[in-house]
Amino acid sequence: MCGIIGGTGETPVLPLLVEGLRRLEYRGYDSAGIALPAHGTIWRRRKAGGTRSISELGEGVGDAPPGITCGIGHSRWATHGAPTEVNAHPHTDASGRLAIIHNGILENFRELTHDLPRRGAELVSETDTEVLAHLIAAEVAGGAGLADAVRTCLRRVEGKFAIAVIHADEPDLIVAARRSSPLVCGTDATTAYLASDIPAIHGKADRFYVIDDDRVVELTPGAIRVTDLQGSELVPEEREVTWDLAAAEKGGYPDFMSKEMYEQPAAVRDTLLGRIVQGRIALDQVRLSDEDLRMIDKVYVVACGSSYHAGLVGKQAIQHWCRLPVEVEIASEFRYQDPVLGRTSLVVAISQSGETIDTLEAVHHAKQQGAPVLAVCNVVDSSMARDADAVLYTRAGPEIGVASTKCHLAQLVAMQVLALYLAQVRGTSYPEEVAERLGHLEQIPQRVAAALESADTVKGIASAPDVRDARDFFFLGRGVGRAVALEGALKLKEISYLRAEGYPGGELKHGPIALIEPGTVVVAVATRSRLAGKVLSNVEEVKARGATVVLVVDERDVDVPAVRKLADHIIPLPGTGHELFQPIVDNIPLQLFAYALATARGNDVDKPRNLAKVVTVE
Ligand code: M6R
């Protein structure tokens, strides 16, 4: 999730690059950089300063060679290597005559680096991208044109990329390419443009083009040429853009929350990317040795809010796959429970931001007691990621909406990956069992995309008078469905300001059922699991007391008589192959439900009242 921008034309390109990076800031701002081919070499400027990176870069380009009409720019959201200046893009080859920017992850970059000593090149950064700079430069040094050199190298690359490359020898040319990461190109009479997303070149280009996977684009002033990786020329499809600029910064969505909900298939896919290798899990950044992990006899999960709910699901996965006892504790309470910790207790801290003070304090407490700490974080090099002994990054990209959506889903995936990894290392599952479960996990991005198609159904339910006018909501679930119910209630509270309680279905009759009366809405998660029948029994109890029932069920169960009888409204969802994976899909309609009710009430879903995205006070 980085931003890339480039242009080649007849007028100075620097203003386009600086403005484009500013417009792409929502894609990441760990660092920013610009490169221009200038007088037989590459002029480059980079800044790593978090949210200040892009503005500092804009202020620091005053000494750029004047009048240069071709260049590339990058805003980074770190995945490989800390967010430092040396890791900032553009990266150059050893001669400093080629520069590259990249959004994505090169899965086989380690293999690719094996070639570098033979070519006399040495990596100076920790990034996966730099290796491509050296490989492409070597092809050019061998006599290839820049476009041929890019095509040759990309045929060897595995993973995701949107790249743009310039070379001092061809100072009007930018060569770009993509596989899975976003790339759009545009032209006007004199200039050709490229960017990760329309906003960066909106109002500049007259025509926009869709670039398909494994296409290489040669941009020259006012023109683009598209080929496949073998060099055969293709005609790009033109793309109509009707949004205004404000909408474009949100990718055409009305707010960041909806944009982020629709980024969930990608967030899940990216969190798995490169971590499943031939039916086994490979976790490079988990720096705890197999030996250490085999010694663990108890796991504590600490987190707040949505991250805590991901922990509740993670607990069941670890207990089920690994037969290890797990406790999940709200981070702000952890220290005060006198947890019994030592070298054989693993503390897993889950945090999108990696800066939540309660979770950070829990991490510090665990470390003082000698327990190894593993952080599941979305923000690379955040305080928690640095303080922990090991990190498993979710790779959801920056989340701007205060209500966590795509990061929560990525956390659920990461916790499954962690549980299966522990099972693999500790030998509590046979390799073929792990492989089968991973096969299911790999299908989940499609299931998430299918679940997002329930948006119209959910919106219709939220606008039905028996739901729209309700003031009290209960969310019920059992097993991992309990965590989904808690998360559904939290989402509704956060953005709609309606009273909502999440409850384990079986607990209702121990008190809260006294609150159920005609007009109360009960949303029950009854997708397929060992406990689905029991959830339906709990729904009978609230139905008998006059509640309006919204049932979330497996799409294969919509005509089951009990479902038809109990439900006032039904939300069908796809299965996921295992009930422990089901929360990854079951959360989606509850996000959409909260969103529909909140927007119908005219609330700002990105900035709900009284809330901050990152809570840094106790
Ligand atoms: O950054 P973290 O994951 O540590 O944040 C934890 C909670 O503050 C966060 O999940 C919060 O509950 C969200 N706003 C939920 O949508």
XYZ file of C-alpha atoms and ligand atoms in Angstrom:
634
model
C 0.000 0.000 0.000
C 2.337 2.742 -1.245
C 1.619 5.566 -3.668
C 3.409 5.938 -6.987
C 3.288 8.830 -9.439
C 5.144 9.696 -12.625
C 4.976 11.952 -15.643
C 6.859 12.717 -18.822
C 6.019 15.691 -21.035
C 7.128 19.079 -22.245
C 6.809 21.144 -19.052
C 8.685 20.826 -15.713
C 7.430 17.705 -13.941
C 8.316 18.533 -10.321
C 5.020 20.280 -9.420
C 3.058 17.300 -10.766
C 5.081 14.895 -8.602
C 4.844 16.915 -5.388
C 1.122 17.560 -5.798
C 0.491 13.931 -6.810
C 2.227 12.636 -3.688
C 0.173 14.958 -1.538
C -2.984 13.576 -3.106
C -1.781 10.013 -2.553
C -0.887 10.593 1.091
C -3.717 8.296 2.229
C -1.749 5.385 0.712
C 1.132 5.828 3.156
C 3.509 8.439 4.449
C 6.342 6.608 6.192
C 8.654 8.264 3.688
C 8.479 10.030 0.348
C 10.867 10.502 -2.546
C 11.322 11.807 -6.055
C 13.790 10.978 -8.853
C 14.469 12.800 -12.117
C 16.780 11.828 -15.013
C 18.998 14.884 -15.253
C 22.095 15.524 -17.352
C 23.321 11.927 -17.615
C 22.556 10.921 -14.034
C 19.645 10.593 -11.594
C 18.776 13.455 -9.256
C 17.014 12.079 -6.204
C 15.561 13.477 -2.967
C 14.003 11.387 -0.167
C 12.535 12.187 3.257
C 11.491 9.848 6.059
C 9.479 11.733 8.614
C 6.150 9.991 9.065
C 3.235 12.298 8.391
C 5.677 15.146 7.636
C 7.502 13.218 4.895
C 5.554 14.545 1.957
C 5.477 18.184 3.060
C 9.200 18.096 3.943
C 9.962 16.575 0.576
C 7.958 19.338 -1.117
C 10.018 21.938 0.769
C 13.292 20.127 0.031
C 13.213 19.986 -3.759
C 14.210 23.626 -4.329
C 17.672 22.593 -5.530
C 16.368 20.178 -8.194
C 17.843 20.798 -11.644
C 15.442 23.213 -13.335
C 13.269 22.381 -16.327
C 13.340 18.569 -16.083
C 10.191 17.207 -17.747
C 10.266 13.540 -16.721
C 10.270 11.975 -13.248
C 8.811 9.585 -10.693
C 7.690 9.914 -7.060
C 6.758 7.559 -4.240
C 5.062 7.685 -0.860
C 5.914 4.637 1.212
C 3.924 2.446 3.533
C 6.705 0.242 4.873
C 6.543 -3.545 4.454
C 10.204 -4.625 4.072
C 12.563 -2.612 6.231
C 12.110 0.253 8.651
C 10.660 3.564 7.485
C 14.071 5.245 7.178
C 15.547 7.440 4.461
C 17.835 4.667 3.245
C 14.787 2.441 2.702
C 12.777 5.232 1.072
C 12.017 4.986 -2.633
C 13.137 5.717 -5.356
C 15.960 3.173 -5.179
C 18.875 3.417 -7.566
C 21.387 0.984 -9.042
C 25.070 1.145 -8.092
C 25.913 3.613 -10.892
C 23.133 5.961 -9.852
C 21.830 6.106 -13.439
C 18.650 4.097 -12.924
C 15.854 4.680 -10.394
C 12.820 2.594 -9.491
C 9.702 2.988 -7.377
C 7.547 0.055 -6.309
C 4.287 -0.678 -4.561
C 3.851 -4.329 -3.579
C 5.910 -7.225 -2.302
C 8.451 -9.214 -4.302
C 7.976 -12.659 -2.847
C 11.124 -14.194 -4.312
C 13.396 -11.229 -3.696
C 15.801 -13.315 -1.626
C 16.352 -15.692 -4.529
C 16.788 -12.729 -6.847
C 19.518 -11.276 -4.629
C 21.643 -14.400 -5.220
C 22.480 -12.955 -8.645
C 23.793 -9.663 -7.324
C 27.386 -10.533 -6.339
C 27.946 -11.979 -9.844
C 26.805 -8.622 -11.202
C 29.017 -6.690 -8.803
C 26.067 -5.096 -7.003
C 25.416 -4.837 -3.295
C 22.178 -3.936 -1.530
C 22.316 -0.773 0.537
C 18.718 -0.833 1.777
C 16.630 -3.471 3.544
C 13.923 -3.326 0.882
C 12.834 -5.995 -1.564
C 12.624 -3.324 -4.288
C 16.299 -2.439 -4.551
C 17.196 -5.808 -6.021
C 15.156 -4.945 -9.117
C 17.107 -1.727 -9.614
C 20.338 -3.741 -9.812
C 18.923 -6.476 -12.023
C 17.337 -4.085 -14.541
C 20.484 -1.934 -14.614
C 22.562 -5.028 -15.368
C 20.346 -5.819 -18.373
C 20.719 -2.235 -19.607
C 24.492 -2.423 -19.129
C 24.374 -5.590 -21.260
C 22.888 -3.583 -24.156
C 19.110 -3.875 -23.630
C 16.813 -0.872 -23.924
C 15.098 0.045 -20.632
C 11.702 -1.454 -21.603
C 13.254 -4.761 -22.717
C 15.340 -4.875 -19.553
C 12.219 -4.422 -17.400
C 10.338 -7.134 -19.286
C 13.250 -9.571 -18.944
C 13.531 -9.034 -15.193
C 9.813 -9.120 -14.479
C 9.541 -12.535 -16.071
C 11.605 -13.764 -13.095
C 9.648 -11.944 -10.394
C 7.059 -13.569 -8.125
C 4.711 -11.442 -6.057
C 2.849 -8.186 -6.410
C 4.121 -5.033 -7.971
C 3.343 -1.740 -9.565
C 6.678 -0.263 -10.592
C 8.023 2.691 -12.531
C 11.608 2.912 -13.742
C 13.687 5.701 -15.301
C 17.210 5.670 -16.721
C 19.558 8.560 -17.437
C 20.245 7.215 -20.942
C 16.561 7.534 -21.992
C 15.575 10.724 -20.163
C 12.069 11.097 -21.666
C 11.000 7.520 -20.974
C 9.300 5.954 -17.957
C 8.740 2.205 -17.982
C 5.939 1.049 -15.688
C 4.410 -2.359 -15.046
C 1.945 -4.046 -12.750
C 0.854 -7.346 -11.265
C -1.933 -7.199 -8.657
C -0.935 -3.776 -7.292
C -2.880 -0.817 -8.684
C -1.592 1.246 -11.614
C -3.434 3.717 -13.836
C -2.029 5.642 -16.771
C -3.282 8.756 -18.502
C -2.379 11.110 -21.307
C -3.051 14.584 -22.623
C -1.689 16.187 -25.786
C 1.854 16.590 -24.430
C 2.261 14.440 -21.315
C 1.893 10.818 -20.221
C 1.087 10.132 -16.570
C 1.085 7.136 -14.233
C -0.180 6.733 -10.678
C -1.403 4.195 -8.157
C -4.769 5.778 -8.174
C -6.791 8.308 -10.178
C -6.621 11.173 -7.620
C -2.946 11.805 -8.263
C -3.491 12.654 -11.933
C -7.108 13.779 -11.799
C -7.581 17.107 -13.607
C -4.240 16.605 -15.440
C -4.796 13.753 -17.886
C -7.647 13.890 -20.438
C -7.722 10.154 -20.971
C -7.224 7.339 -18.462
C -6.293 3.741 -19.172
C -6.789 0.510 -17.268
C -3.547 -1.428 -17.025
C -4.012 -5.191 -16.664
C -1.747 -7.585 -14.776
C 1.613 -8.444 -16.349
C 1.566 -5.473 -18.685
C 4.518 -3.189 -19.284
C 3.806 0.428 -20.204
C 6.274 2.698 -21.979
C 5.394 6.334 -21.266
C 6.775 9.044 -23.545
C 5.584 12.673 -23.842
C 1.878 12.504 -24.678
C 1.769 8.750 -25.408
C 1.748 5.308 -23.853
C 2.626 1.954 -25.408
C 1.485 -1.249 -23.669
C 2.971 -4.712 -24.114
C 2.851 -8.033 -22.318
C 5.976 -9.394 -20.624
C 7.100 -10.959 -23.919
C 6.926 -7.606 -25.732
C 3.773 -8.150 -27.835
C 1.900 -4.872 -28.211
C -1.648 -4.613 -26.785
C -4.350 -1.955 -26.984
C -5.172 -0.613 -23.499
C -8.778 -0.148 -22.484
C -9.792 3.448 -21.857
C -11.361 4.212 -18.482
C -14.083 6.764 -17.938
C -13.643 8.969 -14.876
C -16.664 10.908 -13.729
C -15.770 11.628 -10.068
C -14.869 15.023 -8.746
C -11.520 15.393 -7.025
C -12.814 15.210 -3.447
C -14.450 11.858 -4.162
C -11.395 10.713 -6.066
C -9.164 11.004 -2.982
C -11.388 8.353 -1.484
C -11.113 6.282 -4.637
C -14.623 7.261 -5.673
C -16.165 6.241 -2.320
C -18.098 8.748 -0.209
C -15.875 8.161 2.850
C -12.805 6.250 3.947
C -14.819 3.691 5.902
C -16.603 2.408 2.816
C -13.378 2.509 0.803
C -11.667 0.478 3.527
C -14.525 -2.021 3.720
C -14.162 -2.633 -0.002
C -10.394 -3.029 0.373
C -10.947 -6.056 2.608
C -10.422 -8.777 -0.009
C -7.016 -7.178 -0.736
C -6.212 -6.767 2.971
C -6.836 -10.479 3.555
C -4.888 -11.485 0.455
C -1.924 -9.273 1.351
C -1.804 -10.551 4.911
C -1.414 -14.071 3.521
C 0.951 -13.059 0.714
C 4.260 -14.883 0.779
C 3.387 -16.608 4.044
C 2.061 -19.817 2.565
C 4.777 -21.681 0.730
C 3.974 -25.153 -0.597
C 1.322 -25.844 2.016
C 3.478 -24.615 4.912
C 3.615 -21.318 6.739
C 6.776 -19.221 6.460
C 6.978 -16.305 8.888
C 10.243 -14.419 8.390
C 9.637 -11.673 10.873
C 8.651 -13.952 13.742
C 12.076 -13.847 15.311
C 11.260 -16.370 18.044
C 13.030 -19.646 17.358
C 11.154 -22.917 16.895
C 12.831 -24.045 20.102
C 11.372 -21.048 22.013
C 7.933 -21.644 20.548
C 8.001 -25.323 21.531
C 8.704 -24.361 25.154
C 5.600 -22.173 25.451
C 3.039 -23.619 27.840
C 0.567 -20.748 27.972
C -0.461 -17.884 25.684
C -1.849 -14.529 26.806
C -3.464 -12.272 24.214
C -3.692 -8.572 25.099
C -5.518 -5.939 23.038
C -8.234 -3.282 23.056
C -11.465 -2.764 21.124
C -11.687 -4.524 17.781
C -8.201 -5.917 18.248
C -9.411 -7.582 21.455
C -12.227 -9.207 19.471
C -9.658 -10.574 17.021
C -7.881 -11.977 20.094
C -11.033 -13.834 21.177
C -11.097 -15.641 17.838
C -7.332 -16.214 17.974
C -7.717 -17.862 21.375
C -10.083 -20.465 20.014
C -7.857 -21.102 17.006
C -4.731 -21.591 19.131
C -6.523 -23.796 21.640
C -8.070 -25.856 18.847
C -5.068 -26.262 16.541
C -2.333 -26.309 19.174
C -3.978 -27.580 22.388
C -2.293 -24.733 24.253
C -4.172 -22.835 26.973
C -4.872 -19.212 26.028
C -6.185 -16.270 28.021
C -7.389 -13.095 26.315
C -7.260 -9.956 28.423
C -8.343 -6.393 27.774
C -4.970 -4.658 27.672
C -5.876 -1.907 30.139
C -6.700 -4.567 32.735
C -3.798 -6.922 32.096
C -1.201 -5.535 34.485
C -3.682 -5.257 37.300
C -4.685 -8.932 37.180
C -1.219 -10.023 38.407
C -0.796 -12.326 35.422
C 1.519 -15.248 36.097
C 4.191 -14.781 33.444
C 7.580 -16.244 32.676
C 9.848 -17.445 29.886
C 7.366 -20.095 28.836
C 4.376 -17.769 28.530
C 3.931 -16.165 25.117
C 2.242 -12.764 25.161
C 0.563 -11.835 21.879
C -0.248 -8.115 21.633
C -2.686 -7.196 18.860
C -2.868 -3.588 17.707
C -3.627 -1.925 14.397
C -1.672 1.207 15.257
C 0.989 -0.371 17.425
C 0.734 2.788 19.557
C -2.257 2.128 21.836
C -0.886 2.997 25.252
C -2.835 0.336 27.171
C -1.523 -2.428 24.937
C 1.997 -0.953 24.975
C 1.981 -0.918 28.769
C 0.816 -4.534 28.792
C 3.735 -5.381 26.501
C 6.204 -3.615 28.798
C 4.783 -5.422 31.816
C 5.104 -8.789 30.075
C 8.692 -8.053 29.117
C 9.580 -7.053 32.669
C 8.274 -10.438 33.801
C 10.522 -12.169 31.252
C 7.786 -13.316 28.875
C 8.482 -13.286 25.133
C 6.153 -10.885 23.289
C 4.857 -11.194 19.768
C 3.082 -8.162 18.291
C 0.427 -8.408 15.595
C 0.538 -4.892 14.159
C -0.461 -3.067 11.021
C 1.971 -0.158 11.251
C 5.542 -1.126 10.472
C 8.089 -0.019 13.027
C 5.418 1.280 15.406
C 6.384 1.423 19.078
C 4.853 -1.987 19.728
C 6.517 -3.579 16.720
C 9.867 -2.266 17.960
C 9.358 -3.203 21.602
C 8.159 -6.747 20.916
C 10.495 -9.702 20.459
C 8.718 -10.697 17.259
C 6.239 -9.158 14.853
C 3.601 -10.517 12.560
C 2.476 -7.620 10.394
C -1.034 -7.415 9.054
C -0.739 -5.825 5.662
C -3.997 -3.968 5.349
C -2.493 -0.605 4.358
C -3.237 2.625 6.221
C -6.642 2.674 7.864
C -8.006 6.197 8.152
C -11.614 5.656 9.244
C -11.795 5.524 13.043
C -13.933 2.383 12.952
C -11.611 -0.487 12.225
C -12.764 -2.653 9.306
C -10.035 -3.933 7.001
C -7.469 -4.022 9.798
C -9.770 -6.092 11.989
C -10.208 -8.592 9.169
C -6.464 -8.694 8.603
C -5.969 -9.331 12.345
C -8.387 -12.274 12.192
C -6.358 -13.703 9.313
C -3.049 -13.069 11.085
C -4.284 -14.851 14.217
C -5.246 -17.900 12.146
C -1.833 -17.824 10.492
C -0.183 -17.606 13.908
C -2.259 -20.478 15.303
C -1.457 -22.703 12.334
C 2.208 -21.715 12.535
C 2.342 -22.740 16.193
C 0.600 -26.019 15.280
C 3.176 -26.582 12.538
C 6.177 -25.812 14.753
C 4.871 -27.729 17.759
C 3.713 -30.677 15.666
C 0.132 -30.610 16.960
C -1.256 -30.927 13.442
C -0.145 -33.211 10.623
C 1.424 -31.309 7.700
C -1.450 -32.338 5.416
C -3.968 -30.925 7.917
C -2.125 -27.602 7.989
C -1.985 -27.624 4.179
C -5.727 -28.275 3.926
C -6.568 -25.407 6.294
C -4.239 -23.092 4.431
C -6.033 -24.068 1.232
C -9.280 -22.819 2.801
C -7.613 -19.620 4.009
C -6.341 -18.892 0.511
C -9.946 -18.970 -0.770
C -11.119 -16.408 1.762
C -10.441 -13.209 -0.252
C -13.079 -14.409 -2.761
C -15.506 -15.199 0.074
C -14.945 -11.721 1.538
C -15.644 -10.178 -1.865
C -18.847 -12.255 -2.114
C -19.902 -11.153 1.390
C -19.496 -7.510 0.353
C -22.148 -8.177 -2.269
C -24.672 -8.357 0.594
C -24.419 -4.535 0.833
C -27.766 -3.866 -0.884
C -29.571 -6.511 1.171
C -28.119 -5.072 4.381
C -28.973 -1.520 3.391
C -32.540 -2.619 2.677
C -32.792 -4.229 6.119
C -31.352 -1.139 7.828
C -33.985 1.022 6.139
C -36.937 -1.240 7.039
C -39.084 0.611 9.630
C -38.751 -2.122 12.321
C -34.946 -1.690 12.204
C -34.553 1.942 11.163
C -36.656 3.234 14.068
C -35.232 0.920 16.746
C -33.154 2.334 19.618
C -31.910 -0.886 21.250
C -29.868 -3.560 19.532
C -28.515 -6.884 20.751
C -25.955 -8.897 18.837
C -25.810 -12.612 19.662
C -23.345 -15.315 18.735
C -21.692 -18.372 20.233
C -18.186 -19.781 19.934
C -16.251 -17.573 17.547
C -19.616 -16.026 16.651
C -19.544 -14.396 20.076
C -16.550 -12.303 19.010
C -18.411 -11.347 15.822
C -21.403 -10.284 17.923
C -19.184 -8.132 20.171
C -17.544 -6.549 17.155
C -20.905 -5.923 15.440
C -22.207 -4.163 18.558
C -19.011 -2.104 18.880
C -19.233 -0.957 15.246
C -22.854 0.081 15.673
C -22.155 1.998 18.904
C -19.116 3.743 17.471
C -20.607 5.201 14.344
C -24.396 5.258 14.821
C -24.464 6.214 18.548
C -27.237 3.641 19.095
C -27.294 1.428 22.188
C -25.951 -1.969 21.237
C -24.886 -4.957 23.337
C -22.917 -7.969 22.145
C -23.668 -11.165 24.059
C -22.900 -14.854 23.967
C -26.332 -16.279 23.110
C -26.397 -18.675 26.052
C -25.774 -15.906 28.579
C -28.835 -13.890 27.660
C -31.226 -15.703 29.938
C -28.941 -15.020 32.901
C -30.083 -11.416 32.968
C -30.039 -9.356 29.774
C -33.157 -11.018 28.354
C -35.090 -8.772 30.769
C -34.308 -5.931 28.344
C -35.882 -7.614 25.334
C -39.260 -6.188 24.378
C -41.139 -5.409 21.170
C -39.022 -2.921 19.230
C -35.658 -4.379 20.305
C -33.597 -5.580 17.332
C -31.593 -8.790 17.775
C -28.923 -9.533 15.198
C -27.872 -13.175 15.540
C -24.858 -14.810 13.932
C -26.010 -18.324 13.013
C -23.683 -19.289 10.184
C -22.629 -22.947 10.098
C -20.844 -24.147 13.219
C -21.249 -26.735 15.949
C -23.269 -24.129 17.832
C -25.566 -22.785 15.100
C -28.518 -24.844 16.396
C -28.013 -23.456 19.894
C -27.932 -19.904 18.531
C -31.287 -20.530 16.860
C -32.672 -21.749 20.211
C -31.517 -18.500 21.828
C -33.170 -16.586 19.005
C -36.445 -18.454 19.765
C -36.233 -17.012 23.274
C -35.966 -13.398 22.109
C -38.495 -13.867 19.327
C -41.015 -15.077 21.931
C -40.523 -11.735 23.723
C -41.273 -9.651 20.667
C -37.812 -8.837 19.311
C -37.247 -8.088 15.633
C -34.768 -10.711 14.420
C -32.048 -10.236 11.827
C -30.400 -13.601 11.107
C -26.963 -13.966 9.551
C -26.889 -17.475 8.061
C -25.009 -19.608 5.606
C -26.384 -19.064 2.099
C -27.171 -22.798 1.949
C -29.489 -22.467 4.963
C -31.833 -19.652 3.952
C -34.718 -22.059 3.336
C -34.274 -24.081 6.519
C -37.723 -23.945 8.234
C -36.339 -22.717 11.590
C -34.551 -19.856 9.838
C -37.672 -18.883 7.872
C -39.796 -19.068 11.006
C -37.545 -16.976 13.237
C -36.101 -14.344 10.933
C -37.742 -11.033 10.164
C -34.731 -10.322 7.969
C -32.104 -12.727 6.585
C -28.514 -12.023 5.525
C -27.041 -14.992 3.612
C -23.264 -15.449 3.550
C -20.793 -17.852 1.943
C -19.096 -20.547 4.036
C -15.347 -20.598 4.604
C -14.550 -24.300 4.945
C -14.016 -24.147 8.716
C -16.017 -22.505 11.486
C -12.880 -20.926 12.960
C -12.436 -18.960 9.718
C -16.079 -17.899 9.565
C -15.662 -14.599 11.530
C -13.548 -13.254 8.664
C -16.676 -13.281 6.502
C -19.385 -12.895 9.163
C -18.102 -9.479 10.244
C -18.747 -7.934 6.842
C -22.568 -7.571 6.952
C -22.335 -6.215 10.493
C -19.932 -3.497 9.321
C -22.301 -2.720 6.460
C -25.247 -2.691 8.879
C -23.573 -0.174 11.203
C -22.531 1.896 8.203
C -26.071 1.957 6.737
C -27.668 3.003 10.037
C -24.985 5.608 10.744
C -25.095 7.244 7.318
C -28.908 7.239 7.362
C -28.629 9.290 10.567
C -26.267 11.715 8.852
C -23.242 10.793 11.013
C -19.625 11.286 9.947
C -18.537 7.636 9.894
C -14.852 8.477 9.443
C -14.690 10.698 12.502
C -17.296 9.564 15.026
C -17.887 11.839 17.991
C -15.664 11.461 21.080
C -13.328 8.957 19.398
C -9.727 9.035 18.189
C -8.107 6.601 15.794
C -5.185 5.985 18.107
C -5.665 6.043 21.875
C -2.423 7.167 23.473
C -3.743 8.027 26.920
C -4.596 5.514 29.638
O -4.698 0.469 17.186
P -5.337 -0.575 18.043
O -5.739 -1.798 17.291
O -4.516 -0.908 19.257
O -6.675 0.096 18.574
C -7.492 -0.570 19.480
C -8.841 0.075 19.579
O -8.715 1.419 19.981
C -9.598 0.029 18.240
O -9.746 -1.277 17.767
C -10.988 0.660 18.380
O -11.795 -0.120 19.204
C -11.595 0.853 16.993
N -12.027 2.205 16.838
C -12.721 -0.078 16.703
O -13.374 0.199 15.514
